[in-house]
Amino acid sequence: MATSSFIHPSLGFILLALILPFLPGRQWKWLLLVPPVVALWSVFTVDPGVYAVLPYLGEQVTLGRVDGLSLIFAQVFAVMSLIGMVYALNVTDKGQHIAASLYVAGSFGSVFAGDYVSLFLFWELMSIGSTFLIFLNRNRASTLAGYRYFLYHTVGGLFLLGGLLLRYQATGTFAFDHILPSDAAYYDWLILAGFCVNAAVVPLHAWLPDAYPRATVAGAVFMCAFTTKTAVYVLARGFAGWEILITAGAVMAVYGVMQAIIANSARRVLAYDIISQVGYMAVGIGVGSALTMNGAASHAYAHILYKSLLFMSVGCVMTALGTDRLEKLGGLAERMPWVAVFFTVGAMSISGMPLFNGFVTKTMTIAGTAEAHFTWQALALEVATAGTFIAVGIRLPYFLFWRKRPEGAIATPPAPLPWNMYLGMALAAVLCIAQGVFPDMLYRYLPFPVEDPYEPWTAWHVLQALLLLGFAGLSVMLMKGVMTIRDGDNLDLDYFYRLIGKAVLALVCRPLAWIDDRWTEAYRAIGLRGLVMLGSASAWFDKKGIDGVVDGSAVTVLGIGRLGAKAQNGNLQDYLALAATLALILFGLVWYLG
């Protein structure tokens, strides 16, 4: 049943964040489920339309633009917020729940924003909330990663702010609508750059694999679902058909999975694969056909579910054993069987295996890209699919669950996991399988009508997927180096950032430090001695000059006072004699000088 009103999903999460600090005890944890439930009801019952139009500085700010594109993202955000809150019920740190609530509120606000003003406000709210999900891990690595994360997103926000203000100056409107590539001005490119930072477009991506592995366990589950997918939404809203996104997405898909294959931290593997999966969505948006746009939206939906399932599974490993480093893990299938099962569901989904939701969304984007005659980009997506299966479908579960526990691995029994973590994983796993078996559960919400509805369960699509995954499995057998663990983390573009840092240190910092040292020596040799001499001269002048004048004046006044006191003896004859003497002296002076 449809409703004629609209309860903005952000409202419940903001209210939760405001009241949570004042709630005593521990029963407040059940309130965490209220905003997601309200959000689910709101987004699945609202009618398309425009809601919550508010006046602001002479402009109209639209907080509730509801249409097919915003609804499909809002629906999966609502589903994910419920799964994430269930998974985090055992977390006693209120700060994490407050940060997560503000983060989710910012994502909902961005999806429903009808203008750049409201979009920017919610965009920055997302940035603040997600940053604290990193800081609240409370160690040096997370503090540094959170600071870097916030710097990146501040720069992206400044690109967005500069672009929207310049656009308003040129057009007189803050309306957030589709921009034709042929009509784009320089300020539209600034806005695109701001969106691309959040989308982790290569080479603006280094914040993601650095920050996500250092977030809190529950925080990483939220972060893998909202930041990049909100960026996908705004790209689909404003920049569909921009062919630069096709090339950028193809590079992301291949580059991200190449880095994932060699990463040695489980969450770092998954973080790099986010870049790869968002690349599929960027390609679909860049092609801009109804089929590829539906593919991008549906793949974002599926990706949120299976990627959160993978992060939840790895989070369980970290909660139970305290690490996600691959060299310290192994043989967990026997000790954590349900976690292994749920991880496998996520791994098969992300790999595009038939019967899982990744299969019914990836193939749509690839098929649409090939039909639009972007052949090499479609091939790049196929290569990325094979690489994803190697990195996440084979390599990662092997090192975590299936190999024998190596020497030096953690041998202590895993700590017991709370029931809510299993429930969160179960909810995501059921949806991954259900959407794969019954794709219409997802397809019915696709925002763009097409003449010929996409059918994933054709013999060719199934055979193509199985052949591609079989080829990937065979490649693992032939490339033994893939199944090894290297020391340290892959630096990625951090290698060049470090080179820049070293160059700045050598060309700027060290010369300035040398100048500062020389100035310090000169000051010590000349300036400090000069100050001592000046102080001595000031003391002499104060003693001999100022004190001498003041003291001399005081002595003179004292002598005159004493003389006057002696003269006043009360004898009238003395007074008359003194007066006569003074009169004679005065007469003599006048006579002489006159």
XYZ file of C-alpha atoms in Angstrom:
594
model
C 0.000 0.000 0.000
C 1.391 3.403 -0.987
C 1.532 6.394 1.259
C 1.055 9.989 0.208
C 3.560 11.254 2.753
C 7.267 10.667 3.149
C 9.219 10.075 6.339
C 12.805 10.874 5.428
C 14.964 7.872 6.471
C 17.745 10.191 7.656
C 15.524 11.594 10.376
C 15.447 8.449 12.526
C 19.220 7.975 12.364
C 19.913 11.610 13.287
C 17.514 11.396 16.234
C 19.191 8.177 17.368
C 22.606 9.841 17.256
C 21.297 12.784 19.312
C 19.650 10.805 22.111
C 22.065 7.898 22.362
C 24.626 9.679 24.610
C 21.971 10.285 27.268
C 20.556 6.748 27.485
C 21.676 4.764 30.575
C 22.120 1.018 30.979
C 22.493 -1.359 28.069
C 18.944 -1.868 26.857
C 19.359 1.073 24.510
C 20.892 -1.369 22.031
C 17.406 -2.381 20.877
C 16.770 1.203 19.796
C 19.445 0.678 17.144
C 16.923 -1.353 15.148
C 14.182 1.290 15.113
C 15.603 3.700 12.474
C 16.370 0.879 9.973
C 12.850 -0.542 10.363
C 11.329 2.908 9.850
C 13.585 3.430 6.830
C 12.500 0.095 5.338
C 8.843 0.994 5.754
C 9.408 4.446 4.301
C 11.297 3.488 1.142
C 9.110 0.496 0.295
C 5.808 2.381 0.674
C 6.518 5.907 -0.572
C 5.086 7.120 -3.872
C 7.444 8.753 -6.367
C 7.338 12.516 -6.104
C 9.007 15.547 -4.554
C 8.841 15.997 -0.774
C 10.265 18.296 1.889
C 10.908 21.387 -0.240
C 12.218 24.065 2.110
C 13.132 27.734 1.515
C 16.759 28.560 2.187
C 18.426 31.910 1.450
C 15.961 32.645 -1.296
C 16.382 29.195 -2.866
C 14.298 26.033 -2.735
C 16.097 23.117 -1.059
C 14.641 19.700 -1.898
C 15.311 17.000 0.667
C 13.022 14.344 -0.804
C 13.315 13.699 -4.552
C 11.837 10.206 -4.882
C 12.030 8.365 -8.196
C 13.105 4.977 -9.487
C 16.844 5.733 -9.347
C 16.843 7.109 -5.805
C 14.507 4.378 -4.550
C 16.605 1.376 -5.603
C 19.629 2.801 -3.779
C 17.541 3.835 -0.771
C 16.016 0.356 -0.557
C 19.345 -1.420 -0.375
C 20.645 1.218 2.040
C 17.676 0.511 4.307
C 18.243 -3.246 4.075
C 21.951 -2.799 4.771
C 21.348 -0.465 7.704
C 19.225 -3.134 9.358
C 21.782 -5.875 8.689
C 24.610 -3.650 9.918
C 22.807 -2.670 13.110
C 21.964 -6.312 13.857
C 25.611 -7.248 13.332
C 26.715 -4.426 15.674
C 24.256 -5.114 18.524
C 27.039 -6.517 20.689
C 29.146 -3.326 20.399
C 28.997 -1.409 23.685
C 30.813 1.667 22.410
C 28.115 4.301 21.882
C 30.528 6.371 19.813
C 30.548 3.748 17.073
C 26.761 3.660 16.909
C 26.543 7.461 16.832
C 29.106 7.664 14.024
C 27.382 4.889 12.068
C 23.982 6.568 12.475
C 25.256 9.906 11.185
C 27.031 8.122 8.345
C 23.883 6.275 7.247
C 21.823 9.460 7.615
C 24.245 11.253 5.300
C 23.937 8.496 2.699
C 20.137 8.591 2.725
C 20.193 12.379 2.540
C 22.525 12.316 -0.464
C 20.342 9.806 -2.303
C 17.163 11.852 -1.847
C 18.782 15.293 -2.360
C 17.203 17.251 -5.199
C 19.758 20.064 -5.223
C 23.455 20.590 -4.673
C 23.021 22.443 -1.370
C 21.305 19.571 0.437
C 23.576 17.099 -1.329
C 26.677 18.885 -0.067
C 25.409 19.054 3.524
C 24.626 15.334 3.653
C 27.812 14.530 1.712
C 29.895 16.151 4.439
C 27.852 14.439 7.162
C 28.824 11.126 5.561
C 32.470 12.141 5.611
C 32.420 13.057 9.305
C 30.549 9.939 10.429
C 32.727 7.538 8.463
C 35.936 9.202 9.665
C 35.020 8.479 13.280
C 34.355 4.836 12.413
C 38.084 4.706 11.688
C 39.256 6.839 14.615
C 37.224 4.797 17.088
C 39.407 1.757 16.513
C 41.661 3.692 18.870
C 45.182 2.854 17.784
C 47.926 4.786 16.042
C 47.400 3.116 12.657
C 43.680 3.900 12.646
C 44.319 7.495 13.738
C 46.748 8.076 10.873
C 44.481 6.313 8.372
C 41.458 8.278 9.589
C 43.314 11.563 9.249
C 44.331 10.690 5.706
C 40.806 9.527 4.903
C 39.380 12.823 6.148
C 41.935 14.830 4.140
C 40.964 13.022 0.938
C 37.265 13.547 1.519
C 37.801 17.165 2.513
C 39.548 17.749 -0.806
C 36.740 15.948 -2.620
C 34.187 18.039 -0.752
C 36.027 21.233 -1.728
C 35.919 20.189 -5.394
C 32.184 19.647 -5.032
C 31.652 22.938 -3.174
C 33.686 24.953 -5.659
C 31.900 23.366 -8.600
C 28.390 23.888 -7.253
C 29.064 27.539 -6.326
C 30.571 28.312 -9.710
C 27.704 26.489 -11.371
C 25.200 28.571 -9.424
C 27.012 31.743 -10.413
C 26.795 30.745 -14.086
C 23.302 29.226 -14.183
C 21.481 30.745 -11.219
C 20.303 27.366 -9.861
C 21.444 24.680 -7.442
C 19.338 21.985 -9.144
C 21.020 18.580 -9.150
C 20.116 17.114 -12.531
C 21.732 15.235 -15.385
C 24.482 17.090 -17.226
C 25.005 16.390 -20.913
C 28.678 15.882 -21.794
C 28.308 18.326 -24.696
C 27.028 21.045 -22.340
C 29.597 20.529 -19.589
C 31.521 23.511 -18.303
C 34.640 23.601 -16.153
C 32.601 23.697 -12.944
C 30.864 20.456 -13.935
C 34.266 18.820 -14.147
C 35.014 20.049 -10.629
C 31.813 18.406 -9.405
C 32.732 15.212 -11.235
C 36.169 15.227 -9.587
C 34.538 15.530 -6.155
C 32.284 12.574 -6.898
C 35.204 10.520 -8.227
C 37.116 10.889 -4.957
C 34.302 9.141 -3.073
C 33.962 6.579 -5.855
C 37.676 5.698 -5.402
C 38.393 6.203 -9.094
C 42.038 5.354 -9.837
C 44.310 7.259 -9.083
C 42.114 8.942 -6.433
C 41.587 5.638 -4.633
C 44.472 5.211 -2.197
C 42.380 6.272 0.814
C 40.117 3.226 0.520
C 42.543 0.284 0.973
C 44.352 2.312 3.619
C 41.286 3.215 5.707
C 38.852 0.302 5.487
C 41.212 -2.311 6.987
C 41.830 0.012 9.950
C 38.221 0.809 10.783
C 36.410 -0.892 13.627
C 34.960 -4.335 12.889
C 31.388 -3.047 12.663
C 32.499 0.248 11.108
C 34.107 -1.478 8.132
C 30.828 -3.311 7.444
C 29.009 0.021 7.140
C 31.795 1.697 5.195
C 31.994 -0.984 2.516
C 28.309 -0.394 1.761
C 27.689 3.345 1.710
C 30.515 5.673 0.639
C 31.341 4.331 -2.819
C 27.748 3.346 -3.592
C 26.494 6.837 -2.748
C 29.126 8.080 -5.187
C 27.825 5.612 -7.791
C 24.336 7.025 -7.300
C 25.371 10.666 -7.803
C 27.401 9.690 -10.878
C 24.359 7.905 -12.294
C 22.177 10.906 -11.482
C 24.419 13.588 -12.905
C 26.924 12.075 -15.308
C 25.330 9.175 -17.177
C 26.708 8.844 -20.686
C 30.078 10.451 -19.947
C 32.437 8.163 -21.849
C 35.404 9.094 -19.661
C 33.752 6.967 -16.977
C 33.892 3.919 -19.246
C 37.673 4.025 -19.443
C 38.026 4.982 -15.778
C 35.759 2.106 -14.738
C 37.613 -0.441 -16.855
C 40.919 0.649 -15.291
C 39.390 0.426 -11.814
C 38.028 -3.066 -12.458
C 41.373 -4.494 -13.571
C 43.679 -2.481 -11.326
C 41.682 -3.125 -8.176
C 41.611 -6.867 -8.658
C 45.332 -7.005 -9.489
C 46.091 -5.349 -6.164
C 43.618 -7.615 -4.366
C 45.407 -10.727 -5.627
C 48.682 -9.761 -3.925
C 47.350 -8.182 -0.711
C 48.162 -9.933 2.578
C 45.401 -8.613 4.841
C 41.924 -10.061 4.395
C 40.177 -6.709 4.742
C 42.741 -5.111 2.435
C 41.934 -7.739 -0.212
C 38.247 -6.914 0.136
C 38.940 -3.170 0.071
C 40.850 -3.393 -3.195
C 38.071 -5.503 -4.653
C 35.591 -2.719 -3.827
C 37.532 -0.541 -6.268
C 37.253 -3.287 -8.872
C 33.517 -3.806 -8.376
C 32.751 -0.084 -8.455
C 34.593 -0.090 -11.782
C 31.779 -2.224 -13.264
C 29.260 0.371 -12.110
C 31.299 3.261 -13.513
C 31.471 1.534 -16.892
C 27.708 0.982 -16.910
C 27.083 4.640 -16.043
C 29.551 5.804 -18.678
C 27.878 3.762 -21.414
C 24.603 5.302 -20.320
C 22.140 2.918 -21.994
C 19.064 1.753 -20.108
C 20.541 -1.754 -19.875
C 23.908 -0.679 -18.468
C 22.347 1.865 -16.117
C 20.123 -0.888 -14.757
C 23.210 -3.077 -14.558
C 25.087 -0.438 -12.545
C 22.167 0.061 -10.146
C 21.509 -3.654 -9.678
C 25.205 -4.409 -9.268
C 25.445 -1.723 -6.584
C 22.514 -3.428 -4.839
C 24.086 -6.877 -5.035
C 27.548 -5.574 -4.170
C 26.339 -4.003 -0.928
C 24.910 -7.346 0.171
C 27.772 -9.662 -0.711
C 30.568 -7.254 0.194
C 29.030 -6.598 3.600
C 28.717 -10.367 4.071
C 32.425 -10.771 3.312
C 33.416 -7.959 5.679
C 31.167 -9.406 8.385
C 32.797 -12.829 7.986
C 36.304 -11.402 8.213
C 35.123 -9.266 11.138
C 34.114 -12.462 12.926
C 37.610 -13.836 12.371
C 39.105 -10.645 13.806
C 36.734 -10.691 16.780
C 37.571 -14.321 17.523
C 41.336 -14.240 16.874
C 42.343 -10.576 16.840
C 43.857 -10.357 13.342
C 43.077 -10.591 9.642
C 46.689 -11.074 8.522
C 46.801 -14.072 6.202
C 50.197 -15.307 7.399
C 48.761 -15.720 10.924
C 45.602 -17.577 9.930
C 44.613 -20.925 8.491
C 42.554 -24.024 9.169
C 39.552 -22.044 10.396
C 36.918 -24.064 8.524
C 36.944 -26.671 11.271
C 37.027 -24.168 14.129
C 34.590 -21.619 12.642
C 32.387 -23.635 10.264
C 29.435 -21.234 10.009
C 31.711 -18.303 9.314
C 33.324 -20.355 6.539
C 29.894 -21.125 5.057
C 28.787 -17.496 5.075
C 32.106 -16.345 3.644
C 31.765 -18.878 0.842
C 28.317 -17.516 -0.054
C 29.780 -14.026 -0.295
C 32.782 -15.242 -2.273
C 30.611 -17.057 -4.824
C 28.348 -14.029 -5.117
C 31.155 -11.583 -5.782
C 32.705 -13.999 -8.285
C 29.531 -14.085 -10.398
C 28.819 -17.762 -9.830
C 25.381 -18.864 -11.113
C 22.752 -19.158 -8.352
C 24.192 -16.104 -6.570
C 23.249 -12.459 -7.001
C 26.545 -11.312 -8.491
C 25.794 -13.491 -11.518
C 22.510 -11.727 -12.344
C 24.028 -8.222 -12.104
C 27.571 -8.456 -13.463
C 26.497 -10.139 -16.665
C 23.944 -7.370 -17.316
C 26.604 -4.681 -17.241
C 29.073 -6.677 -19.341
C 26.435 -7.585 -21.937
C 25.248 -3.978 -22.208
C 28.814 -2.705 -22.595
C 29.509 -5.204 -25.371
C 26.229 -4.365 -27.123
C 27.235 -0.690 -27.094
C 30.445 -1.725 -28.955
C 32.869 -0.880 -26.157
C 34.629 -4.149 -26.780
C 37.901 -3.794 -24.931
C 36.162 -2.348 -21.884
C 33.798 -5.340 -21.855
C 36.833 -7.638 -22.081
C 38.432 -5.765 -19.185
C 35.337 -6.506 -17.090
C 35.591 -10.183 -18.010
C 39.242 -10.211 -16.944
C 38.283 -8.516 -13.684
C 35.622 -11.187 -13.080
C 38.230 -13.920 -13.421
C 40.592 -11.988 -11.165
C 37.900 -11.529 -8.518
C 37.312 -15.265 -8.430
C 41.061 -15.804 -7.963
C 41.451 -13.156 -5.248
C 38.257 -13.576 -3.233
C 36.768 -16.871 -4.402
C 39.929 -18.999 -4.183
C 42.941 -17.319 -2.596
C 41.285 -15.624 0.375
C 39.145 -18.558 1.589
C 42.107 -20.905 1.084
C 44.376 -18.917 3.399
C 41.623 -18.275 5.945
C 39.744 -21.560 6.106
C 41.035 -24.445 4.024
C 44.814 -24.695 4.284
C 46.425 -26.421 7.234
C 47.394 -24.072 9.998
C 50.994 -23.049 9.256
C 53.819 -22.581 11.709
C 53.550 -19.239 13.428
C 49.787 -19.058 12.941
C 47.486 -18.318 15.867
C 46.869 -21.601 17.673
C 44.580 -20.400 20.457
C 40.930 -21.428 20.109
C 38.700 -18.716 18.616
C 36.731 -16.687 21.113
C 32.973 -17.357 21.002
C 30.985 -15.027 18.770
C 27.733 -13.319 19.814
C 24.521 -14.526 18.175
C 23.808 -11.213 16.482
C 26.921 -11.490 14.310
C 25.698 -14.839 12.967
C 22.237 -13.377 12.400
C 23.614 -10.415 10.430
C 25.617 -12.739 8.189
C 22.630 -15.074 7.740
C 20.377 -12.217 6.589
C 22.885 -11.087 3.966
C 23.597 -14.656 2.807
C 19.905 -15.468 2.345
C 19.422 -12.359 0.207
C 22.514 -13.144 -1.899
C 21.152 -16.589 -2.737
C 17.508 -15.537 -3.087
C 18.310 -12.778 -5.581
C 20.530 -15.147 -7.544
C 17.832 -17.809 -7.808
C 14.932 -15.351 -8.222
C 16.432 -12.313 -9.993
C 13.025 -10.668 -10.320
C 13.286 -9.854 -6.598
C 15.802 -7.254 -7.736
C 14.843 -6.614 -11.343
C 11.360 -5.367 -10.450
C 12.944 -2.293 -8.862
C 15.250 -1.410 -11.764
C 14.820 2.285 -12.559
C 15.023 2.349 -16.369
C 12.522 0.603 -18.665
C 13.938 -1.503 -21.499
C 12.236 -2.973 -24.526
C 13.735 -6.420 -24.082
C 14.134 -7.296 -20.383
C 17.488 -8.855 -19.580
C 17.386 -12.591 -18.978
C 20.430 -13.908 -17.075
C 19.415 -17.556 -17.125
C 20.156 -18.246 -20.772
C 22.356 -21.181 -21.682
C 24.986 -18.835 -23.108
C 25.201 -16.603 -20.027
C 25.480 -19.598 -17.709
C 28.050 -21.333 -19.912
C 30.047 -18.124 -20.298
C 30.183 -17.606 -16.535
C 31.195 -21.203 -15.830
C 33.886 -21.167 -18.540
C 35.311 -17.897 -17.227
C 35.423 -19.108 -13.626
C 36.840 -22.459 -14.726
C 39.584 -20.639 -16.610
C 40.337 -18.599 -13.493
C 40.578 -21.765 -11.391
C 42.922 -23.350 -13.919
C 45.071 -20.235 -13.888
C 45.540 -20.574 -10.123
C 46.895 -24.085 -10.621
C 49.376 -22.802 -13.194
C 50.387 -19.583 -11.370
C 51.773 -20.891 -8.099
C 52.905 -17.411 -7.068
C 49.309 -16.341 -6.592
C 48.979 -18.720 -3.645
C 51.908 -17.295 -1.703
C 52.107 -14.640 0.978
C 54.617 -11.846 0.610
C 56.078 -9.833 3.457
C 54.525 -6.459 4.133
C 51.713 -4.652 2.338
C 51.674 -3.697 -1.313
C 52.331 0.021 -1.448
C 50.159 0.731 -4.495
C 50.319 4.460 -5.355
C 51.643 5.078 -1.855
C 55.035 4.345 -3.431
C 54.770 7.583 -5.424
C 53.290 9.491 -2.497
C 56.310 8.470 -0.463
C 58.620 9.603 -3.256
C 56.888 12.978 -3.238
C 57.233 13.105 0.538
C 60.934 12.312 0.328
C 61.393 14.982 -2.358
C 59.628 17.590 -0.222
C 61.751 16.536 2.741
C 64.959 16.862 0.723
C 64.124 20.050 -1.199
C 62.092 21.999 1.334
C 62.192 20.684 4.883
C 65.917 19.986 5.176
C 67.041 23.322 3.645
C 64.652 25.181 5.950
C 65.952 23.182 8.897
C 69.554 24.084 7.915
C 68.633 27.771 7.700
C 66.904 27.566 11.054
C 69.983 25.952 12.635
C 72.276 28.658 11.229
C 69.943 31.387 12.450
C 69.879 29.820 15.895
C 73.695 29.833 16.018
C 73.853 33.421 14.804
C 71.287 34.506 17.346
C 73.173 32.723 20.110
C 76.486 34.321 19.072
C 75.307 37.841 18.233
C 71.723 38.418 19.172
C 71.872 36.969 22.671
C 75.103 38.819 23.552
C 73.624 42.033 22.168
C 70.603 41.585 24.371
C 72.869 41.060 27.420
C 74.853 44.244 26.627
C 71.630 46.191 26.061
C 70.327 44.954 29.388
C 73.532 46.038 31.167
C 73.405 49.511 29.578
C 69.764 49.871 30.534
C 70.582 48.933 34.126
C 73.464 51.506 34.251
C 71.252 54.264 32.799
C 68.492 53.398 35.229
C 70.902 53.541 38.161
C 73.059 56.499 37.168
C 70.647 58.540 35.109
C 67.096 58.072 36.158
C 67.773 57.164 39.774
C 70.354 60.024 40.036
C 67.970 62.676 38.771
C 65.103 61.463 40.887
C 67.219 61.029 44.008
C 68.966 64.467 43.499
C 65.647 66.233 43.104
C 64.361 64.596 46.226
C 67.486 65.704 48.227
C 67.183 69.307 46.971
C 63.511 69.507 47.845
C 64.338 68.029 51.243
C 67.055 70.683 51.896
C 64.772 73.543 50.887
C 62.094 72.138 53.132
C 64.463 71.971 56.079
C 65.670 75.538 55.460
C 62.102 76.767 55.310
C 61.304 74.932 58.488
C 64.208 76.634 60.290
C 63.169 80.046 59.001
C 59.705 79.708 60.513
C 60.658 80.260 64.223
C 57.722 82.508 65.177
C 59.918 85.672 65.902
C 58.413 88.851 64.344
C 61.720 90.732 64.345
C 63.385 87.936 62.317
C 60.527 87.987 59.781
C 60.854 91.814 59.353
C 64.625 91.567 58.928
C 64.262 88.808 56.341
C 61.638 90.794 54.430
C 63.845 93.916 54.428
C 66.830 91.891 53.205
C 64.825 90.364 50.348
C 63.473 93.834 49.435
C 67.002 95.285 49.261
C 68.199 92.365 47.121
C 65.256 92.804 44.773
C 65.866 96.616 44.582
C 69.525 96.084 43.838
C 68.788 93.634 41.020
C 66.233 95.963 39.440
C 68.574 98.946 39.717
C 71.540 97.008 38.326
C 69.686 95.341 35.508
C 67.529 98.338 34.686
